[in-house]
Structures are given as structure tokens and as C-alpha cells.
Coordinates of C-alpha atoms in Angstrom, one line a residue:
X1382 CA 56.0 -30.4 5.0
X1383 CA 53.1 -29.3 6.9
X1384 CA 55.1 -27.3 9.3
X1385 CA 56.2 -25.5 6.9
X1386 CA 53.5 -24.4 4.8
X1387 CA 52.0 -23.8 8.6
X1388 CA 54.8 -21.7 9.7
X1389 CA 54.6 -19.6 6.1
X1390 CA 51.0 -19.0 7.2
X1391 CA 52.1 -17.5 10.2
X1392 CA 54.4 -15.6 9.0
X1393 CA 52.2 -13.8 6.5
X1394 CA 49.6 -13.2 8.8
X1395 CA 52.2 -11.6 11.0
X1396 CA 53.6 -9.2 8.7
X1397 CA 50.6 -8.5 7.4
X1398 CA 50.2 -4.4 7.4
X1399 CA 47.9 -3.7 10.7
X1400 CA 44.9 -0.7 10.6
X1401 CA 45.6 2.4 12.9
X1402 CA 42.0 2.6 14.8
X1403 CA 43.6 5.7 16.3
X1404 CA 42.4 7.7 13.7
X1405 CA 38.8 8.5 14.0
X1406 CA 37.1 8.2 10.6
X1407 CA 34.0 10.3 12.5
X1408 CA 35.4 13.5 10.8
X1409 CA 34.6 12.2 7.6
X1410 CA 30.9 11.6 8.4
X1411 CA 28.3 14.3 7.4
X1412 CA 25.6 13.9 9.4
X1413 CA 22.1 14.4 7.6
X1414 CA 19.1 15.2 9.8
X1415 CA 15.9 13.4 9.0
X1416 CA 13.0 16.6 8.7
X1417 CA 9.7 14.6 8.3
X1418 CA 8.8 10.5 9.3
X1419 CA 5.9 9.8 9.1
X1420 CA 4.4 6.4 9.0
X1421 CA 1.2 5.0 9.6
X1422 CA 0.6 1.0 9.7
X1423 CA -2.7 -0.2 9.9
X1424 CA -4.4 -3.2 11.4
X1425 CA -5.8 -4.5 7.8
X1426 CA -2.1 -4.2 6.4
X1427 CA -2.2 -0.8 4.6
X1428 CA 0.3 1.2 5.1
X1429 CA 2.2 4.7 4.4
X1430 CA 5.3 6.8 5.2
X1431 CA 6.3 9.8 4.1
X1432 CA 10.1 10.9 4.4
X1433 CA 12.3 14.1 3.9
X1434 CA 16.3 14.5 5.1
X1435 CA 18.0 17.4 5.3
X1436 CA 19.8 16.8 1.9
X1437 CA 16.9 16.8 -0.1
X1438 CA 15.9 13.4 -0.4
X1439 CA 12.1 12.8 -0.1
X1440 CA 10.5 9.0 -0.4
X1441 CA 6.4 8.9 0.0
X1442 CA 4.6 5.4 -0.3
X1443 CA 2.0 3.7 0.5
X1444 CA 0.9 0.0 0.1
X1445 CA -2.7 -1.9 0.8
X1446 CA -3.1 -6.0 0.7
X1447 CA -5.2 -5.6 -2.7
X1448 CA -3.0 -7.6 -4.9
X1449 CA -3.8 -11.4 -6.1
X1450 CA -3.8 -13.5 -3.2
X1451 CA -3.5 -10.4 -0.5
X1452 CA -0.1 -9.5 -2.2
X1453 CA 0.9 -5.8 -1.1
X1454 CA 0.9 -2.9 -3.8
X1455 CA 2.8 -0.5 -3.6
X1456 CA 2.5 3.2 -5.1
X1457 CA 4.8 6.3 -4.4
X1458 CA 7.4 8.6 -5.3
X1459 CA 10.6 9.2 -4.6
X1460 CA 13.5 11.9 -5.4
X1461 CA 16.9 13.6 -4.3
X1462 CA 19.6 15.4 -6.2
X1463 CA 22.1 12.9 -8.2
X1464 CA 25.7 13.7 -8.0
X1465 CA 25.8 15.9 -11.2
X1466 CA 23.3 18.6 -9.5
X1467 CA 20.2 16.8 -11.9
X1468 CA 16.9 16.8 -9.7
X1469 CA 15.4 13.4 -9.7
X1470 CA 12.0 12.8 -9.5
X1471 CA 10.6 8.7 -9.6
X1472 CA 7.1 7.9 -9.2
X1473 CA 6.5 4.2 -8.9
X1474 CA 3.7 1.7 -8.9
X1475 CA 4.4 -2.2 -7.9
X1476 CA 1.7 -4.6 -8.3
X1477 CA 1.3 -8.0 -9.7
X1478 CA 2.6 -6.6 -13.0
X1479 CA 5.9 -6.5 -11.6
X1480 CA 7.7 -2.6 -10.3
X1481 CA 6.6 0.1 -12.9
X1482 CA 8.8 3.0 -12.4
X1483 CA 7.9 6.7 -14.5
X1484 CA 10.7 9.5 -14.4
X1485 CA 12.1 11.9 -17.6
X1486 CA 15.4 10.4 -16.7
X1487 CA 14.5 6.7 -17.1
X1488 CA 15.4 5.5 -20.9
X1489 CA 12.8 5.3 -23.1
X1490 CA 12.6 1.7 -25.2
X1491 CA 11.8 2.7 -29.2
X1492 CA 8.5 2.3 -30.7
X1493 CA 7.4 -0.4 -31.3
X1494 CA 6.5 -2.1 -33.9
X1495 CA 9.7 -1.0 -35.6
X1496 CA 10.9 -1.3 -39.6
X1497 CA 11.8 -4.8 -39.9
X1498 CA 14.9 -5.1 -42.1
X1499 CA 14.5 -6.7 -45.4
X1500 CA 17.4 -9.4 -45.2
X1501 CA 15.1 -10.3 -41.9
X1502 CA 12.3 -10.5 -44.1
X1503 CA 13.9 -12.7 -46.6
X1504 CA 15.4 -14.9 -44.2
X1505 CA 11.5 -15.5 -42.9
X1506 CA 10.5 -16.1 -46.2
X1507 CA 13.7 -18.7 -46.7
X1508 CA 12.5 -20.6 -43.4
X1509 CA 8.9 -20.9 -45.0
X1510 CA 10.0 -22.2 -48.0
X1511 CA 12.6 -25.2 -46.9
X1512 CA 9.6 -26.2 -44.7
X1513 CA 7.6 -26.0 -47.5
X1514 CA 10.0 -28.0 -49.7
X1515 CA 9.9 -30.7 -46.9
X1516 CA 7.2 -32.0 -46.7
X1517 CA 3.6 -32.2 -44.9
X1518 CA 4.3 -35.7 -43.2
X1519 CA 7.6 -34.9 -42.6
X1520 CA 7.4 -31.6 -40.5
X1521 CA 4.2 -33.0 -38.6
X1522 CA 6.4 -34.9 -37.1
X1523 CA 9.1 -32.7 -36.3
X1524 CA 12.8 -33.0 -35.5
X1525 CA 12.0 -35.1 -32.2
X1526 CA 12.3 -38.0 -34.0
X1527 CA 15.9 -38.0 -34.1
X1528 CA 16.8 -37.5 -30.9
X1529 CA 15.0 -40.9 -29.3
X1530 CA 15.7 -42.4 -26.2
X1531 CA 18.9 -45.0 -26.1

């Protein structure tokens, strides 16, 4: 049985269709020269770079060791021409409050605080009053008392 399921193995991997490296898939390539690198490291861990490419993509940053605990934060901007033919333009900051990106094309959350609808309101006010109905003793000592250890 296992010579068989061996040779069926083989004989997949066989007939399996082979790739023609003939073909040089260089053609397809553009090449995009790199106009501006620029980066500067410095002994007390700050750092910058600046970088342009021939197809309009441009990235500028720059970091220092002046987070919590020497953590690096980072500020910069970046931008390049999406698909569509809409500029994009992202300016960043990442610090201990996580990466905080700024750009018209980033979705906006709504404002906040927001209508809360009534049947949200009255189901709030149904939750107060079961708990209410319960009991003082009763909720003080809350639903753990159920689930005790076998």
C-alpha cells in the first residue's frame, strides 16, 4: 500500500507543469531611480532620513531615544501618488501613545459624544431597576457565588 501511494506521489510530481525560466521577466521591471537619501544616525540614537524616487514618492523622518524608558519616537511624513492619480500626503507621529497618523484621506471617526438612542436608554434604565428589585445583600455579593469551586 505504501508503494503505491509512493509511486502516485511520484507521478504527480512528475507531471506536474514545469516554469519556462527562458523567458526573462526583466522586461516587465520598471526601474525607479532613487533622487535624494539622506540619512544621518547619531551616536546618542537620534536619527533622520529623508527620501525621494523618481516616481514621486517622498518619506522624511526622524526619531530621538525620548520616549518612556529610552523608547524611540518617531515623527515624519510621508507621500506618493495612489493608483487612481489622488496625491497622498501622511504626516505621522509615534510615541508611547501608539502611531498617530494625520492625512485628508484617513477616515474621520464621528463626534463623539453621539445621540444615544432611546430604546438604549430604556434598556439602562431596565438594568437599574431589576438590580434594584434585587436586593442590597443580594447584588453585594454578586453572581460569583454560583459559579464556586467543585
Amino acid at each position: 500500500m505504501k508503494f503505491v501511494i509512493l509511486a502516485a506521489l511520484a507521478a504527480v510530481a512528475v507531471a506536474a507543469p514545469k516554469p519556462d525560466y527562458s523567458q526573462s521577466s526583466h522586461e516587465s521591471v520598471e526601474h525607479v531611480p532613487i533622487l535624494k537619501d539622506v540619512r544621518v544616525h547619531e551616536d546618542d540614537g537620534s536619527y533622520n532620513f529623508d527620501i525621494e524616487t523618481g516616481n514621486d514618492i517622498v518619506l522624511s523622518q526622524s526619531g530621538s531615544p525620548d520616549g518612556p524608558d529610552g523608547a524611540v519616537v518617531k515623527s515624519g511624513s510621508y507621500s506618493y501618488t495612489a493608483p487612481d492619480g489622488t496625491p497622498v500626503h501622511v504626516t505621522f507621529v509615534a510615541d508611547e501613545n501608539g502611531y498617530q497618523p494625520q492625512s485628508d484621506l484617513l477616515p474621520v471617526a464621528p463626534a463623539f459624544p453621539h445621540p444615544i438612542p432611546q430604546f438604549v436608554l430604556d434598556q439602562i434604565a431596565f438594568a437599574a431597576a431589576e438590580d434594584a428589585a434585587r436586593g442590597s445583600d443580594e447584588s453585594a455579593e454578586g453572581p460569583y457565588r454560583t459559579y464556586s469551586a467543585p
